[in-house]
Short mmCIF file of C-alpha atoms in Angstrom, two decimals:
data_model
loop_
_atom_site.label_atom_id
_atom_site.label_comp_id
_atom_site.label_asym_id
_atom_site.label_seq_id
_atom_site.Cartn_x
_atom_site.Cartn_y
_atom_site.Cartn_z
CA UNK A 1 -32.39 -19.23 -37.33
CA UNK A 2 -29.58 -17.19 -35.62
CA UNK A 3 -30.67 -17.10 -32.33
CA UNK A 4 -30.51 -21.29 -32.58
CA UNK A 5 -26.90 -20.89 -33.69
CA UNK A 6 -25.95 -17.95 -31.41
CA UNK A 7 -24.94 -20.81 -29.07
CA UNK A 8 -23.19 -23.27 -30.85
CA UNK A 9 -21.20 -20.87 -32.55
CA UNK A 10 -21.41 -17.21 -30.74
CA UNK A 11 -18.59 -15.35 -29.49
CA UNK A 12 -18.53 -16.92 -25.90
CA UNK A 13 -18.78 -20.13 -27.48
CA UNK A 14 -15.90 -20.21 -29.80
CA UNK A 15 -13.06 -19.54 -27.03
CA UNK A 16 -14.87 -22.14 -24.74
CA UNK A 17 -14.12 -24.61 -27.97
CA UNK A 18 -10.63 -23.11 -27.49
CA UNK A 19 -10.16 -23.63 -24.46
CA UNK A 20 -11.26 -27.04 -24.30
CA UNK A 21 -9.55 -27.82 -27.33
CA UNK A 22 -6.26 -26.56 -25.86
CA UNK A 23 -6.92 -29.19 -22.74
CA UNK A 24 -7.15 -31.45 -24.98
CA UNK A 25 -3.57 -30.38 -26.04
CA UNK A 26 -2.85 -30.51 -22.70
CA UNK A 27 -3.81 -34.40 -22.11
CA UNK A 28 -1.89 -35.71 -24.97
CA UNK A 29 1.71 -36.16 -23.28
CA UNK A 30 -0.46 -38.12 -19.99
CA UNK A 31 -1.72 -40.01 -22.49
CA UNK A 32 1.45 -40.87 -24.09
CA UNK A 33 2.44 -42.31 -21.23
CA UNK A 34 -0.17 -44.34 -20.76
CA UNK A 35 -0.18 -46.14 -23.81
CA UNK A 36 3.55 -46.55 -22.96
CA UNK A 37 2.03 -48.77 -19.48
CA UNK A 38 -1.31 -50.14 -21.47
CA UNK A 39 1.15 -51.49 -23.98
CA UNK A 40 3.07 -53.91 -22.69
CA UNK A 41 0.26 -55.22 -20.54
CA UNK A 42 -1.33 -56.06 -23.29
CA UNK A 43 0.63 -56.67 -25.04
CA UNK A 44 -0.23 -55.00 -27.70
CA UNK A 45 2.34 -53.09 -30.09
CA UNK A 46 -0.70 -50.72 -32.09
CA UNK A 47 -1.93 -49.11 -29.00
CA UNK A 48 -3.09 -46.48 -31.09
CA UNK A 49 -5.00 -48.14 -33.93
CA UNK A 50 -7.47 -49.75 -31.11
CA UNK A 51 -10.18 -47.17 -29.71
CA UNK A 52 -10.40 -48.83 -26.17
CA UNK A 53 -6.67 -49.03 -26.15
CA UNK A 54 -6.79 -45.55 -26.59
CA UNK A 55 -9.63 -45.05 -24.07
CA UNK A 56 -7.34 -46.61 -21.49
CA UNK A 57 -4.07 -45.23 -21.83
CA UNK A 58 -6.54 -42.02 -21.52
CA UNK A 59 -7.54 -42.67 -18.26
CA UNK A 60 -4.70 -44.09 -17.51
CA UNK A 61 -3.28 -40.73 -18.21
CA UNK A 62 -5.96 -38.60 -16.00
CA UNK A 63 -4.76 -39.94 -12.33
CA UNK A 64 -1.25 -38.48 -13.72
CA UNK A 65 -2.39 -34.94 -14.93
CA UNK A 66 -3.81 -34.69 -11.46
CA UNK A 67 -0.88 -35.46 -9.84
CA UNK A 68 1.03 -32.46 -11.91
CA UNK A 69 -1.21 -29.91 -11.08
CA UNK A 70 -0.09 -30.16 -7.77
CA UNK A 71 2.59 -27.50 -8.67
CA UNK A 72 2.62 -23.99 -7.83
CA UNK A 73 1.66 -22.27 -11.57
CA UNK A 74 -1.12 -24.81 -12.65
CA UNK A 75 -3.62 -22.58 -10.64
CA UNK A 76 -2.56 -19.16 -11.47
CA UNK A 77 -2.34 -20.49 -15.54
CA UNK A 78 -5.33 -22.42 -15.73
CA UNK A 79 -7.08 -19.03 -13.89
CA UNK A 80 -5.64 -16.94 -16.32
CA UNK A 81 -7.30 -19.45 -19.22
CA UNK A 82 -10.40 -19.46 -17.81
CA UNK A 83 -10.14 -15.26 -17.20
CA UNK A 84 -9.38 -15.04 -21.16
CA UNK A 85 -11.55 -17.67 -22.78
CA UNK A 86 -14.34 -18.79 -21.06
CA UNK A 87 -15.40 -15.19 -20.03
CA UNK A 88 -15.31 -15.76 -16.22
CA UNK A 89 -15.16 -13.14 -13.82
CA UNK A 90 -11.67 -12.75 -12.43
CA UNK A 91 -12.70 -10.97 -9.50
CA UNK A 92 -14.11 -14.33 -8.90
CA UNK A 93 -10.70 -16.47 -9.63
CA UNK A 94 -7.56 -16.75 -7.81
CA UNK A 95 -4.28 -16.02 -9.14
CA UNK A 96 -1.82 -17.20 -6.39
CA UNK A 97 -0.78 -20.86 -5.98
CA UNK A 98 -2.98 -22.63 -4.47
CA UNK A 99 -2.96 -22.70 -0.60
CA UNK A 100 -3.62 -25.75 1.99
CA UNK A 101 -5.04 -29.22 0.98
CA UNK A 102 -8.66 -28.30 -0.15
CA UNK A 103 -7.38 -25.85 -2.66
CA UNK A 104 -4.90 -28.02 -4.32
CA UNK A 105 -7.54 -31.08 -4.16
CA UNK A 106 -9.80 -28.89 -5.99
CA UNK A 107 -7.01 -26.98 -8.19
CA UNK A 108 -6.14 -31.19 -9.02
CA UNK A 109 -10.29 -32.13 -10.03
CA UNK A 110 -10.37 -28.91 -12.22
CA UNK A 111 -6.77 -29.87 -14.14
CA UNK A 112 -8.68 -33.41 -14.13
CA UNK A 113 -11.78 -32.11 -15.69
CA UNK A 114 -10.49 -29.79 -17.87
CA UNK A 115 -8.00 -32.29 -19.79
CA UNK A 116 -10.47 -35.05 -19.60
CA UNK A 117 -13.66 -32.99 -21.44
CA UNK A 118 -11.08 -30.95 -23.53
CA UNK A 119 -9.49 -34.19 -24.53
CA UNK A 120 -12.85 -36.03 -25.64
CA UNK A 121 -14.21 -32.36 -27.30
CA UNK A 122 -10.63 -32.19 -29.08
CA UNK A 123 -11.09 -35.91 -30.28
CA UNK A 124 -14.42 -35.23 -31.29
CA UNK A 125 -13.06 -31.98 -33.40
CA UNK A 126 -10.47 -33.76 -35.43
CA UNK A 127 -12.42 -37.01 -35.98
CA UNK A 128 -16.60 -35.66 -36.61
CA UNK A 129 -15.48 -32.50 -39.51
CA UNK A 130 -14.20 -34.96 -42.21
CA UNK A 131 -16.40 -37.90 -40.76
CA UNK A 132 -19.40 -34.99 -41.90
CA UNK A 133 -17.77 -33.44 -45.01
CA UNK A 134 -17.61 -36.88 -46.68
CA UNK A 135 -21.63 -37.57 -45.51
CA UNK A 136 -22.29 -34.01 -46.75
CA UNK A 137 -20.65 -34.45 -50.52
CA UNK A 138 -21.20 -38.49 -50.32
CA UNK A 139 -24.39 -37.84 -53.10
CA UNK A 140 -22.62 -35.85 -55.39
CA UNK A 141 -19.27 -37.89 -55.62
CA UNK A 142 -20.74 -41.70 -55.78
CA UNK A 143 -17.05 -42.47 -56.44
CA UNK A 144 -16.45 -41.95 -52.65
CA UNK A 145 -19.16 -45.22 -52.55
CA UNK A 146 -16.04 -47.60 -53.97
CA UNK A 147 -12.47 -46.11 -52.05
CA UNK A 148 -11.74 -47.23 -49.23
CA UNK A 149 -12.87 -45.01 -46.50
CA UNK A 150 -14.83 -48.21 -44.56
CA UNK A 151 -18.46 -46.86 -45.23
CA UNK A 152 -21.31 -49.14 -44.21
CA UNK A 153 -22.96 -51.23 -46.53
CA UNK A 154 -26.22 -49.05 -45.70
CA UNK A 155 -25.14 -46.09 -48.36
CA UNK A 156 -25.71 -48.48 -51.24
CA UNK A 157 -28.96 -47.90 -50.94
CA UNK A 158 -30.44 -44.22 -52.73
CA UNK A 159 -31.74 -43.18 -49.27
CA UNK A 160 -28.73 -43.57 -47.71
CA UNK A 161 -27.74 -41.63 -49.88
CA UNK A 162 -30.18 -38.74 -49.96
CA UNK A 163 -30.47 -38.85 -45.78
CA UNK A 164 -26.09 -38.73 -46.09
CA UNK A 165 -25.78 -35.05 -46.21
CA UNK A 166 -28.52 -34.10 -43.10
CA UNK A 167 -26.68 -36.80 -40.74
CA UNK A 168 -23.56 -34.91 -41.61
CA UNK A 169 -24.70 -31.73 -41.02
CA UNK A 170 -26.78 -33.31 -37.67
CA UNK A 171 -22.92 -34.68 -36.93
CA UNK A 172 -21.75 -31.19 -36.92
CA UNK A 173 -24.58 -29.16 -34.48
CA UNK A 174 -24.16 -32.20 -32.26
CA UNK A 175 -20.36 -31.49 -31.85
CA UNK A 176 -20.83 -27.65 -31.52
CA UNK A 177 -22.92 -28.77 -28.77
CA UNK A 178 -21.42 -31.18 -26.97
CA UNK A 179 -18.55 -28.22 -27.04
CA UNK A 180 -21.16 -25.56 -25.81
CA UNK A 181 -22.08 -27.38 -22.91
CA UNK A 182 -19.36 -28.88 -21.87
CA UNK A 183 -17.80 -25.19 -22.76
CA UNK A 184 -20.66 -23.92 -20.40
CA UNK A 185 -20.19 -26.56 -17.37
CA UNK A 186 -16.81 -25.89 -17.27
CA UNK A 187 -16.84 -22.31 -16.80
CA UNK A 188 -19.71 -22.17 -13.72
CA UNK A 189 -17.65 -24.46 -11.59
CA UNK A 190 -14.32 -22.61 -12.62
CA UNK A 191 -15.46 -20.22 -9.98
CA UNK A 192 -16.53 -22.91 -7.18
CA UNK A 193 -12.71 -24.99 -7.82
CA UNK A 194 -10.80 -22.21 -9.36
CA UNK A 195 -12.01 -19.40 -6.90
CA UNK A 196 -10.10 -18.24 -3.63
CA UNK A 197 -9.32 -19.41 -0.46
CA UNK A 198 -10.04 -17.81 3.14
CA UNK A 199 -6.22 -18.00 2.87
CA UNK A 200 -6.18 -16.19 -0.59
CA UNK A 201 -8.41 -13.81 0.90
CA UNK A 202 -6.63 -13.44 3.80
CA UNK A 203 -3.23 -12.70 1.87
CA UNK A 204 -5.04 -10.42 -0.56
CA UNK A 205 -6.35 -8.49 2.83
CA UNK A 206 -2.98 -8.79 4.08
CA UNK A 207 -0.91 -7.29 1.12
CA UNK A 208 -3.61 -4.55 0.30
CA UNK A 209 -3.30 -3.66 4.25
CA UNK A 210 0.48 -3.00 3.42
CA UNK A 211 0.07 -1.36 0.22
CA UNK A 212 -2.15 1.30 2.21
CA UNK A 213 0.24 1.56 5.18
CA UNK A 214 3.03 2.39 3.43
CA UNK A 215 0.30 4.78 1.16
CA UNK A 216 -0.64 6.23 4.37
CA UNK A 217 3.12 6.68 5.60
CA UNK A 218 3.88 8.56 2.37
CA UNK A 219 1.05 10.75 2.46
CA UNK A 220 1.82 12.16 5.80
CA UNK A 221 5.72 12.49 4.60
CA UNK A 222 4.09 14.96 2.07
CA UNK A 223 2.36 16.51 4.02
CA UNK A 224 4.34 17.06 6.76
CA UNK A 225 7.93 18.06 4.64
CA UNK A 226 5.84 20.35 1.65
CA UNK A 227 2.70 21.19 3.82
CA UNK A 228 5.06 23.21 6.20
CA UNK A 229 7.14 24.06 3.70
CA UNK A 230 4.62 26.17 2.11
CA UNK A 231 3.61 27.43 4.83
CA UNK A 232 6.64 29.16 5.75
CA UNK A 233 7.35 30.09 2.06
CA UNK A 234 4.10 32.00 2.24
CA UNK A 235 4.27 33.66 5.08
CA UNK A 236 7.86 34.90 5.06
CA UNK A 237 7.15 36.12 1.51
CA UNK A 238 4.18 37.79 2.58
CA UNK A 239 6.35 39.47 5.75
CA UNK A 240 9.24 39.81 3.35
CA UNK A 241 6.99 42.21 1.06
CA UNK A 242 5.78 44.55 4.04
CA UNK A 243 8.94 45.40 5.35
CA UNK A 244 10.78 45.44 1.58
CA UNK A 245 11.23 49.20 1.99
CA UNK A 246 12.25 49.88 5.64
CA UNK A 247 13.98 46.81 6.73
CA UNK A 248 16.03 44.96 3.76
CA UNK A 249 18.26 42.36 6.49
CA UNK A 250 15.26 41.05 7.57
CA UNK A 251 14.37 40.77 3.51
CA UNK A 252 17.04 39.34 2.88
CA UNK A 253 16.74 36.05 5.80
CA UNK A 254 13.60 36.02 4.56
CA UNK A 255 14.71 35.39 1.13
CA UNK A 256 17.35 33.11 2.38
CA UNK A 257 14.97 30.74 4.68
CA UNK A 258 12.76 30.62 1.26
CA UNK A 259 15.73 29.14 -0.33
CA UNK A 260 16.63 26.60 1.80
CA UNK A 261 13.27 25.92 3.23
CA UNK A 262 13.25 25.48 -0.73
CA UNK A 263 15.87 23.65 -1.99
CA UNK A 264 15.62 20.92 1.43
CA UNK A 265 11.72 20.44 0.80
CA UNK A 266 13.07 19.64 -3.40
CA UNK A 267 15.28 16.78 -2.08
CA UNK A 268 12.68 15.19 0.57
CA UNK A 269 10.37 15.40 -2.17
CA UNK A 270 12.65 13.34 -4.42
CA UNK A 271 13.22 11.01 -1.97
CA UNK A 272 9.54 10.07 -2.06
CA UNK A 273 9.20 10.21 -5.37
CA UNK A 274 11.54 7.77 -5.64
CA UNK A 275 9.79 5.02 -2.68
CA UNK A 276 6.60 5.23 -5.19
CA UNK A 277 8.67 5.44 -8.83
CA UNK A 278 11.12 2.22 -7.40
CA UNK A 279 10.54 1.53 -4.19
CA UNK A 280 13.12 2.99 -3.28
CA UNK A 281 14.71 5.69 -2.79
CA UNK A 282 19.32 5.07 -3.24
CA UNK A 283 21.24 8.64 -3.00
CA UNK A 284 18.37 10.37 -2.40
CA UNK A 285 18.05 13.03 0.68
CA UNK A 286 17.47 10.78 4.20
CA UNK A 287 14.33 12.15 6.37
CA UNK A 288 15.43 14.75 7.95
CA UNK A 289 15.43 13.91 12.06
CA UNK A 290 15.43 15.85 15.56
CA UNK A 291 19.77 15.44 16.10
CA UNK A 292 20.35 16.61 12.30
CA UNK A 293 18.30 19.63 11.48
CA UNK A 294 15.68 20.48 14.31
CA UNK A 295 17.89 23.57 14.48
CA UNK A 296 17.77 24.74 11.06
CA UNK A 297 13.67 23.66 11.55
CA UNK A 298 13.32 26.04 14.44
CA UNK A 299 15.97 29.32 12.35
CA UNK A 300 13.75 28.16 8.52
CA UNK A 301 10.24 29.08 11.52
CA UNK A 302 11.91 32.11 12.87
CA UNK A 303 12.12 33.98 9.17
CA UNK A 304 8.97 34.04 9.06
CA UNK A 305 8.48 36.54 12.12
CA UNK A 306 7.45 34.02 15.23
CA UNK A 307 9.53 34.46 18.20
CA UNK A 308 10.41 30.74 18.77
CA UNK A 309 11.59 29.76 22.31
CA UNK A 310 13.08 26.36 22.14
CA UNK A 311 14.01 23.85 25.29
CA UNK A 312 15.94 20.92 24.31
CA UNK A 313 16.78 18.53 27.35
CA UNK A 314 18.62 16.09 26.21
CA UNK A 315 21.49 15.22 23.32
CA UNK A 316 19.44 15.10 20.68
CA UNK A 317 22.38 12.21 19.00
CA UNK A 318 21.32 10.05 21.37
CA UNK A 319 17.79 9.27 20.52
CA UNK A 320 17.02 5.82 18.05
CA UNK A 321 16.41 7.09 14.83
CA UNK A 322 13.19 6.41 14.67
CA UNK A 323 12.25 7.94 17.03
CA UNK A 324 14.14 10.68 16.41
CA UNK A 325 12.21 10.96 12.67
CA UNK A 326 9.19 10.77 13.38
CA UNK A 327 9.49 13.33 16.45
CA UNK A 328 10.63 15.54 14.20
CA UNK A 329 8.13 15.85 12.19
CA UNK A 330 5.12 15.94 15.23
CA UNK A 331 7.44 19.19 15.78
CA UNK A 332 7.50 20.42 12.31
CA UNK A 333 3.73 20.02 12.35
CA UNK A 334 3.22 21.54 15.20
CA UNK A 335 5.11 24.75 14.57
CA UNK A 336 3.15 24.96 10.92
CA UNK A 337 -0.35 24.45 12.94
CA UNK A 338 1.28 27.97 14.90
CA UNK A 339 2.00 29.93 11.99
CA UNK A 340 -0.89 28.95 10.46
CA UNK A 341 -3.53 29.54 12.75
CA UNK A 342 -1.38 32.04 15.31
CA UNK A 343 -0.15 34.40 12.78
CA UNK A 344 3.49 36.22 12.09
CA UNK A 345 3.76 38.19 15.61
CA UNK A 346 3.52 35.59 17.81
CA UNK A 347 6.07 33.87 20.36
CA UNK A 348 6.05 30.08 19.88
CA UNK A 349 7.41 27.52 22.51
CA UNK A 350 8.93 24.86 21.85
CA UNK A 351 9.69 21.68 24.80
CA UNK A 352 11.82 18.53 23.57
CA UNK A 353 12.43 16.88 27.39
CA UNK A 354 13.11 13.52 28.13
CA UNK A 355 11.19 12.41 31.41
CA UNK A 356 10.58 8.47 32.89
CA UNK A 357 11.73 6.90 29.47
CA UNK A 358 9.38 9.17 27.62
CA UNK A 359 10.61 11.28 25.20
CA UNK A 360 8.09 15.12 25.94
CA UNK A 361 7.32 17.36 22.85
CA UNK A 362 5.23 20.25 23.56
CA UNK A 363 5.02 22.88 21.23
CA UNK A 364 2.45 26.04 22.59
CA UNK A 365 1.21 29.14 21.11
CA UNK A 366 -1.36 32.21 22.16
CA UNK A 367 -5.05 31.66 21.03
CA UNK A 368 -5.51 34.52 18.84
CA UNK A 369 -9.03 33.76 18.30
CA UNK A 370 -12.43 31.20 19.24
CA UNK A 371 -11.55 28.28 17.98
CA UNK A 372 -15.17 28.25 16.13
CA UNK A 373 -13.89 31.34 14.03
CA UNK A 374 -10.66 30.10 12.92
CA UNK A 375 -9.57 28.70 8.82
CA UNK A 376 -7.88 25.15 9.19
CA UNK A 377 -8.85 21.38 10.11
CA UNK A 378 -6.28 19.60 7.90
CA UNK A 379 -4.94 16.59 8.06
CA UNK A 380 -1.76 17.77 10.57
CA UNK A 381 -2.92 16.63 13.46
CA UNK A 382 -4.33 12.55 12.59
CA UNK A 383 -0.95 12.46 10.95
CA UNK A 384 0.57 13.30 14.35
CA UNK A 385 -2.23 11.06 16.40
CA UNK A 386 -1.02 8.14 13.40
CA UNK A 387 2.56 8.81 14.37
CA UNK A 388 2.38 8.07 17.67
CA UNK A 389 0.47 5.68 17.86
CA UNK A 390 2.19 3.40 15.52
CA UNK A 391 5.50 4.90 18.04
CA UNK A 392 3.19 3.40 21.49
CA UNK A 393 2.82 7.04 22.63
CA UNK A 394 0.44 9.61 23.22
CA UNK A 395 -1.09 12.20 22.29
CA UNK A 396 -3.24 15.16 23.36
CA UNK A 397 -4.12 18.85 21.27
CA UNK A 398 -6.75 21.73 22.56
CA UNK A 399 -6.81 24.95 24.51
CA UNK A 400 -4.88 25.96 27.58
CA UNK A 401 -4.77 28.33 30.29
CA UNK A 402 -4.86 30.95 26.86
CA UNK A 403 -2.70 29.12 24.11
CA UNK A 404 -3.30 26.40 21.93
CA UNK A 405 -0.55 23.67 23.38
CA UNK A 406 0.33 20.67 21.24
CA UNK A 407 1.27 17.78 24.22
CA UNK A 408 3.19 14.07 23.00
CA UNK A 409 4.42 11.58 24.57
CA UNK A 410 6.99 8.84 23.21
CA UNK A 411 8.84 5.76 24.37
CA UNK A 412 12.12 5.82 24.09
CA UNK A 413 12.05 2.37 23.56
CA UNK A 414 10.62 1.59 19.57
CA UNK A 415 7.55 -1.08 20.01
CA UNK A 416 8.96 -3.43 18.23
CA UNK A 417 11.70 -3.37 20.74
CA UNK A 418 9.81 -3.34 23.98
CA UNK A 419 6.73 -6.05 25.34
CA UNK A 420 3.48 -5.01 25.83
CA UNK A 421 1.09 -3.01 24.20
CA UNK A 422 1.07 0.60 22.40
CA UNK A 423 -0.35 3.40 24.47
CA UNK A 424 -3.59 4.10 25.12
CA UNK A 425 -5.07 6.38 22.33
CA UNK A 426 -6.15 9.92 22.42
CA UNK A 427 -7.94 11.90 19.96
CA UNK A 428 -6.38 15.21 18.85
CA UNK A 429 -9.15 17.96 19.10
CA UNK A 430 -8.77 20.15 15.40
CA UNK A 431 -6.43 23.45 15.80
CA UNK A 432 -6.83 26.39 17.08
#
């Protein structure tokens, strides 16, 4: 018995029945508009006293419902109702407004079906239960036969009275069966009529790609700023500890560099977290650039122990802001790799020079161990490659003449302003 009643009154059937009744409720304004037209056309003032005129009003209101479904909010609202009440997987439904004629046509067809089938089931749900209740209690309440309920004369016979409760129960089961069947059909048709179109999938893919690009950019910023700061602070603290009793002046310089590095990094971290939190970071520290902080970057790196020689070939203030910011991160990552993999007491050479319409960045440090024996291999060079490619430049890294050399060429004109495709991509080797 339970197996028979579950499809009619189970947890899935009940919400679908509610979904159909909501469709009938939505159909009522259109039926009223249809009645306003049907009444004068037929010359009748009692439209709702005639089943035929009610059906005519209902049929006239459905095309109006199809036209009104062209509003942008129709598909998102219908998709949400189908997801919650019909148990359809949300991945099979589109969330945004319908784009294109085909999607709008399918949305109009779905809305018309929902209101049409829902109106019929809602009407049955209003009419059949009271009628079934009368039939069920009719044998026990003989007085009902003498009232003005409009019962057929057949109920004057004893056999008809005996079968009346059976007919009442059967009508309720028929109502539940119609509601369950209609709900199941609408749930099956919903993905086809409310599902995403190729345009919707393309828009979703573009949104995911844009979100991924933002996440990757923020990940690069965190890696470059925080990673460099941690490497520099670790080496500065290590060097200060070793000479704590013999070179107090160096210890003071190292501690001052640690303080400056951490303070600046906290500001950059606040800026990145502000973007993650609010989509914008008003009032936070601006991203560092070559013009604003290259000297400070070199000074903080020298405080960790290595000798850093720098050659600057042009006024850095004249560089475009985007180029200056990304070039700063590239130099920062090159110095971080030198600190990680070459040690403290080495000489690092940095050159930032414009040549033939490009900004050339070179960072060199001695090779102090075979590449296979060296630790490391993080995401730094991958980040350099990504930054370089986005700016339309080229990047190479690897051993050369006993040194580890990072060489980057960036066009002085940003790719968005320069015609033609970006420069070729050169894969970077792992740091040694």
